[in-house]
mmCIF file of C-alpha atoms in Angstrom:
data_model
loop_
_atom_site.group_PDB
_atom_site.id
_atom_site.type_symbol
_atom_site.label_atom_id
_atom_site.label_comp_id
_atom_site.label_asym_id
_atom_site.label_seq_id
_atom_site.Cartn_x
_atom_site.Cartn_y
_atom_site.Cartn_z
ATOM 1 C CA ALA S 1 182.828 -84.462 4.483
ATOM 2 C CA ILE S 2 185.897 -86.492 5.375
ATOM 3 C CA VAL S 3 186.977 -88.749 2.510
ATOM 4 C CA GLN S 4 189.824 -91.192 2.050
ATOM 5 C CA VAL S 5 191.654 -91.400 -1.268
ATOM 6 C CA GLN S 6 193.534 -94.452 -2.480
ATOM 7 C CA LEU S 7 196.010 -93.594 -5.202
ATOM 8 C CA ALA S 8 198.104 -95.958 -7.347
ATOM 9 C CA LEU S 9 200.305 -94.653 -10.149
ATOM 10 C CA THR S 10 202.068 -96.880 -12.679
ATOM 11 C CA PRO S 11 204.352 -95.466 -15.380
ATOM 12 C CA TYR S 12 203.663 -96.295 -19.030
ATOM 13 C CA GLN S 13 207.348 -97.192 -19.250
ATOM 14 C CA PRO S 14 209.607 -98.051 -16.317
ATOM 15 C CA ARG S 15 210.606 -94.547 -15.184
ATOM 16 C CA VAL S 16 210.138 -94.031 -11.471
ATOM 17 C CA ARG S 17 210.679 -90.262 -11.674
ATOM 18 C CA THR S 18 207.451 -89.795 -13.624
ATOM 19 C CA VAL S 19 205.481 -91.411 -10.799
ATOM 20 C CA THR S 20 207.110 -89.194 -8.175
ATOM 21 C CA LYS S 21 206.465 -86.037 -10.188
ATOM 22 C CA ALA S 22 202.861 -87.022 -10.889
ATOM 23 C CA ARG S 23 202.207 -87.809 -7.200
ATOM 24 C CA ARG S 24 203.684 -84.480 -6.090
ATOM 25 C CA GLN S 25 201.614 -82.535 -8.602
ATOM 26 C CA ILE S 26 198.420 -84.384 -7.631
ATOM 27 C CA GLU S 27 199.125 -83.613 -3.973
ATOM 28 C CA ARG S 28 199.835 -79.942 -4.704
ATOM 29 C CA LEU S 29 197.054 -79.222 -7.211
ATOM 30 C CA CYS S 30 194.300 -81.576 -6.086
ATOM 31 C CA PHE S 31 194.750 -82.462 -2.421
ATOM 32 C CA GLU S 32 196.344 -79.511 -0.608
ATOM 33 C CA ARG S 33 193.281 -77.281 -1.043
ATOM 34 C CA HIS S 34 191.257 -79.926 0.825
ATOM 35 C CA ALA S 35 193.337 -80.059 4.035
ATOM 36 C CA MET S 36 195.313 -83.068 2.834
ATOM 37 C CA HIS S 37 196.591 -85.534 5.394
ATOM 38 C CA ARG S 38 198.844 -88.313 4.102
ATOM 39 C CA ILE S 39 197.870 -91.566 5.827
ATOM 40 C CA ASP S 40 200.887 -93.607 4.702
ATOM 41 C CA ALA S 41 204.498 -92.727 3.943
ATOM 42 C CA ALA S 42 204.311 -94.233 0.440
ATOM 43 C CA GLY S 43 201.763 -91.652 -0.684
ATOM 44 C CA THR S 44 199.049 -94.115 -1.631
ATOM 45 C CA GLN S 45 196.426 -93.159 0.965
ATOM 46 C CA TYR S 46 195.192 -89.711 1.910
ATOM 47 C CA GLU S 47 192.457 -88.133 3.975
ATOM 48 C CA LEU S 48 190.779 -84.983 2.652
ATOM 49 C CA THR S 49 188.213 -82.613 4.109
ATOM 50 C CA ILE S 50 185.689 -81.472 1.496
ATOM 51 C CA PRO S 51 183.180 -78.678 2.224
ATOM 52 C CA LEU S 52 179.712 -80.208 2.078
ATOM 53 C CA SER S 53 176.704 -78.149 1.045
ATOM 54 C CA ASN S 54 174.742 -81.100 -0.355
ATOM 55 C CA ARG S 55 175.345 -84.582 -1.767
ATOM 56 C CA GLU S 56 175.109 -83.436 -5.393
ATOM 57 C CA ALA S 57 177.815 -80.813 -4.860
ATOM 58 C CA LEU S 58 180.008 -83.410 -3.148
ATOM 59 C CA ASP S 59 179.572 -85.774 -6.112
ATOM 60 C CA GLU S 60 180.526 -83.011 -8.558
ATOM 61 C CA THR S 61 183.565 -82.015 -6.504
ATOM 62 C CA LEU S 62 184.847 -85.566 -6.172
ATOM 63 C CA TYR S 63 184.305 -86.490 -9.836
ATOM 64 C CA ALA S 64 186.123 -83.279 -10.855
ATOM 65 C CA LEU S 65 188.928 -84.225 -8.458
ATOM 66 C CA LEU S 66 189.200 -87.676 -10.056
ATOM 67 C CA ASP S 67 189.247 -86.118 -13.543
ATOM 68 C CA ASP S 68 192.063 -83.765 -12.508
ATOM 69 C CA MET S 69 194.017 -86.658 -11.006
ATOM 70 C CA HIS S 70 193.679 -88.688 -14.217
ATOM 71 C CA ARG S 71 194.722 -85.731 -16.374
ATOM 72 C CA ILE S 72 197.835 -85.127 -14.284
ATOM 73 C CA ALA S 73 198.746 -88.821 -14.397
ATOM 74 C CA GLU S 74 198.363 -88.890 -18.188
ATOM 75 C CA ASP S 75 200.463 -85.718 -18.513
ATOM 76 C CA HIS S 76 203.246 -87.569 -16.675
ATOM 77 C CA GLN S 77 202.752 -90.752 -18.741
ATOM 78 C CA CYS S 78 201.273 -92.765 -15.878
ATOM 79 C CA PHE S 79 198.227 -94.934 -15.371
ATOM 80 C CA LEU S 80 196.167 -93.942 -12.344
ATOM 81 C CA GLU S 81 193.941 -96.092 -10.199
ATOM 82 C CA GLY S 82 192.081 -93.765 -7.881
ATOM 83 C CA ARG S 83 189.300 -94.481 -5.461
ATOM 84 C CA ILE S 84 187.586 -92.156 -3.008
ATOM 85 C CA HIS S 85 185.687 -93.461 0.018
ATOM 86 C CA GLU S 86 183.538 -91.581 2.483
ATOM 87 C CA PRO S 87 183.549 -93.747 5.636
ATOM 88 C CA ALA S 88 180.597 -91.943 7.265
ATOM 89 C CA THR S 89 178.211 -93.048 4.486
ATOM 90 C CA ASP S 90 180.267 -95.912 2.994
ATOM 91 C CA ALA S 91 179.994 -94.188 -0.421
ATOM 92 C CA TYR S 92 182.635 -94.690 -3.126
ATOM 93 C CA TRP S 93 183.695 -92.713 -6.204
ATOM 94 C CA GLU S 94 185.944 -94.190 -8.887
#
C-alpha cells in the first residue's frame, strides 16, 4: 500500500532544535523502513510503501506507526499532528 503522511510538529516551548531532532528521529525510526520518500523540503509530507497482506494488518501497522510518532514527539517535548492517507482507497488514519 502506498500511503501519504502529513506531519506537523510544534514544540512545547519555543525551541526549534527539538522539532528538528524529533523530525529526524521519526524519519529514521518510523519512515525509513517503509521506503520513505519526502514529498516536500520542509519535511511535512512523506510517501511510504507499506507491505499489505490484508486491511487489518495495514490498520495495525499504521496505528502502531502513529503511536511511535507520538511517543518520539513527546520525548522531544513536541506536539504532533499526524495524518496518514491512502489515496487508492481514500482511507485515513489519525
